[in-house]
XYZ file of C-alpha atoms in Angstrom:
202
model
C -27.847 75.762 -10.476
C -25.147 74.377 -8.013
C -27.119 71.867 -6.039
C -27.708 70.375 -10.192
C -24.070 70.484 -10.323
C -23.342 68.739 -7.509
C -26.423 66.758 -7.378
C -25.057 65.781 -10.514
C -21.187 65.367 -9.825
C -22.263 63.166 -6.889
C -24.090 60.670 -9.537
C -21.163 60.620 -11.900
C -18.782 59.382 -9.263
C -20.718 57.770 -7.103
C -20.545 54.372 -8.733
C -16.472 54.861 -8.643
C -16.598 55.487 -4.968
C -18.536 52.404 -4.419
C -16.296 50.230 -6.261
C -13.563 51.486 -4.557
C -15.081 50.946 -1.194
C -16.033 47.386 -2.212
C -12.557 46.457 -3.899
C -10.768 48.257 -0.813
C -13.359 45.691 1.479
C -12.483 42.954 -0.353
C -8.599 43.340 -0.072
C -9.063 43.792 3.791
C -11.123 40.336 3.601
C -8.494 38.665 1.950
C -5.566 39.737 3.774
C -7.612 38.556 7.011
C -8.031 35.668 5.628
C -4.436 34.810 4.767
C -3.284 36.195 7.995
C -5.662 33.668 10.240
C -4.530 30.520 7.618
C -0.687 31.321 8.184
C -1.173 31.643 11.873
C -3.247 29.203 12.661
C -1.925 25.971 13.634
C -2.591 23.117 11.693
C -5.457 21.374 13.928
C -4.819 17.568 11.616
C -3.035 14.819 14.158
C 0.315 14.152 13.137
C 0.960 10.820 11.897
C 4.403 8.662 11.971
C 3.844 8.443 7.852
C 4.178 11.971 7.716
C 6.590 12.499 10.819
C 9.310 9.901 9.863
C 10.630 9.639 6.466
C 12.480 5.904 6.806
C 8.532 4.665 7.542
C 7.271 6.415 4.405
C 9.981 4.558 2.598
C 9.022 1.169 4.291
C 5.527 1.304 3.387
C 6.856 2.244 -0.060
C 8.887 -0.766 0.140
C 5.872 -3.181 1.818
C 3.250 -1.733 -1.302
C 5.399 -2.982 -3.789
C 6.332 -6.398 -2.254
C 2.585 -7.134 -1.711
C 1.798 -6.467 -5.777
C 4.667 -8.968 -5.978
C 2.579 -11.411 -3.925
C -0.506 -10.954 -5.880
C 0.818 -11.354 -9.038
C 2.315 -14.432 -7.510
C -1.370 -15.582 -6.256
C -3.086 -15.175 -10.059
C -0.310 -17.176 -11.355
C -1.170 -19.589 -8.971
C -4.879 -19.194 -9.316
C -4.691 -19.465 -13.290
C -2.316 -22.500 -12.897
C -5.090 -24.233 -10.757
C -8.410 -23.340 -12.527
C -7.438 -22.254 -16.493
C -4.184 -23.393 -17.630
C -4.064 -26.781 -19.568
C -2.790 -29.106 -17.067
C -0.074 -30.515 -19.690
C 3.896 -31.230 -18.835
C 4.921 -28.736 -20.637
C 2.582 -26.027 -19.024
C 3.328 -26.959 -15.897
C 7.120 -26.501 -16.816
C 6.946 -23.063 -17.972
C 4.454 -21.989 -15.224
C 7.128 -23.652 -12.685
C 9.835 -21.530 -14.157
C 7.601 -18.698 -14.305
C 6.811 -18.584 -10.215
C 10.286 -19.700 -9.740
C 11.847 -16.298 -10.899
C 8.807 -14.583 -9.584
C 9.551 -15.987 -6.015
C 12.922 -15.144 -6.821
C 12.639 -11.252 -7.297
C 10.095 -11.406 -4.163
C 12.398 -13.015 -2.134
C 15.156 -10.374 -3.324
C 13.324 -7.607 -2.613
C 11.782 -9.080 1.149
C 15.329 -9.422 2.308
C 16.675 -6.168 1.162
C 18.941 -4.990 3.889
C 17.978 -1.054 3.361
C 14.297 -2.861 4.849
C 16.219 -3.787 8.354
C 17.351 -0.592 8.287
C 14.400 1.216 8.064
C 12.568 -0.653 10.179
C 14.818 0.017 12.836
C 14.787 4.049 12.120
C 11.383 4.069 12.144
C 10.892 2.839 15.463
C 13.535 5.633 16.602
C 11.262 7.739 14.907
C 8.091 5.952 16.342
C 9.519 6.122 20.159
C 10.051 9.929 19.789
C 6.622 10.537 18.829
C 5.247 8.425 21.098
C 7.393 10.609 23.584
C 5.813 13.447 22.409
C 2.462 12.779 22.944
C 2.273 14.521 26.206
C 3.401 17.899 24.746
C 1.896 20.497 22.677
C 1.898 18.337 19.560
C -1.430 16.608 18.431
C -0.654 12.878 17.299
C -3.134 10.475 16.036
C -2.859 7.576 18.774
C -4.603 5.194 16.523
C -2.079 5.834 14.209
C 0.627 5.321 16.409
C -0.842 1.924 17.608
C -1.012 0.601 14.058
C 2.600 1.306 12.697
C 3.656 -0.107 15.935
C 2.303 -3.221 15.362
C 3.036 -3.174 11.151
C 6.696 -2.688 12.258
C 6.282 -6.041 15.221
C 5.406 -7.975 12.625
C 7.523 -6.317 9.666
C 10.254 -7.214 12.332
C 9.655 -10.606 12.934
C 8.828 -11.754 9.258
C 12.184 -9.847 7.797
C 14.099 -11.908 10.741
C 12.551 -15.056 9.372
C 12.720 -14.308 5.434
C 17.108 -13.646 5.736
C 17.370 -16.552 7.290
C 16.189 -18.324 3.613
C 18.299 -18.724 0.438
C 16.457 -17.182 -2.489
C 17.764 -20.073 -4.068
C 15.823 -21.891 -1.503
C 12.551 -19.652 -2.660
C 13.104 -20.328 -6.273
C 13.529 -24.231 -5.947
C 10.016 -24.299 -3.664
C 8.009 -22.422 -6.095
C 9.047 -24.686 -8.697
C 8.476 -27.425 -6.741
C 5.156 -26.582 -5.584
C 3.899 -25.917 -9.744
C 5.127 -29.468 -10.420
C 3.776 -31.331 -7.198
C 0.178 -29.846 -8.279
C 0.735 -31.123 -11.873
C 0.995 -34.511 -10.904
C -1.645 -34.175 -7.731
C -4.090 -33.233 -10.811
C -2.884 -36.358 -12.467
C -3.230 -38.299 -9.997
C -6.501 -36.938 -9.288
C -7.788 -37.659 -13.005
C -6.435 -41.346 -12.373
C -8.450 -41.958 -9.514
C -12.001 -40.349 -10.969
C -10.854 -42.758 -13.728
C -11.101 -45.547 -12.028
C -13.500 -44.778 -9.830
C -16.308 -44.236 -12.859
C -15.035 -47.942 -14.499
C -15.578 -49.655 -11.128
C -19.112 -48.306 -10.622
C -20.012 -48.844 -14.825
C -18.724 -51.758 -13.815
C -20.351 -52.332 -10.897
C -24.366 -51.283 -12.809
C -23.499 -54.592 -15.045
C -23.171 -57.583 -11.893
């Protein structure tokens, strides 16, 4: 009568005692698991993006004048293959990629960009200077933001040194000189198809 007791007691609990275990198991598993993540080190290079802050901001700065630039080159692009090559199109397209150059010329020379190109390669030189300790840098990474920032460098040099006035004026100019270069253009295939018409009756 007591081993069907206990034979029984054992089935009624046994289920309980297995969840238990297996809940208990689990909780083990995931403490483990967040013990190894937090001390782990991160095994991901290090790159200046994510080491400086001032080249973050630059590249935030760069993205935005290079949308400027393409929206400059479609307005270009329609002006040569799709707009109606009228004087008063050509007008309001000149004023159009005058302002355009304007607010790109604006935003090129802004002197927070000189100043973050300058605190980046602070922040680029103390990486670099880093390499040789514990720290894991990406190289290649290192390599290209030095040379973005050369060339950032030189170009920002080169753009203060223009008026945006200056800017304005030559996009203007430029949407006019192609009006009449189309015009001129049209002339010539003009008279080009009379002399050989022309030319079929001699």
């Amino acid at each position: 009568m007591l081993s069907i007791r206990s034979a029984s007691f054992a089935l009624a609990f046994a289920p309980r005692r297995i969840i238990a275990s297996s809940s208990a198991t689990t909780k083990q598993q995931t403490a483990r698991s967040m013990t190894a993540t937090t001390i782990a080190p991160s095994t991901k290079p290090l790159t200046l993006e994510e080491h400086s802050p001032s080249y973050a901001s630059l590249l935030d700065k760069l993205r935005t004048i290079t949308h400027l630039n393409h929206a400059s080159s479609v307005l270009n692009y329609d002006r040569q293959v799709f707009m109606s090559q009228t004087d008063k199109t050509s007008a309001a397209r000149g004023k159009q990629m005058a302002t355009l150059a304007t607010i790109l010329h604006e935003k090129s020379t802004d002197p927070e960009i000189g100043t973050l190109i300058e605190k980046a390669m602070e922040d680029l030189n103390d990486l670099t200077a880093s390499c040789e300790s514990d720290k894991k840098v990406n190289e290649e990474d290192l390599k290209t933001a030095k040379r973005v920032l050369e060339l950032e460098k030189r170009d920002y040099n080169k753009r203060v040194c223009i008026p945006s006035e200056l800017a304005a004026r030559k996009a203007k100019l430029e949407a006019s000189a192609n009006h009449a270069w189309v015009q001129v253009c049209a002339c010539c295939v003009y008279v080009m198809l009379l002399i050989c018409s022309c030319n079929m009756f001699i």
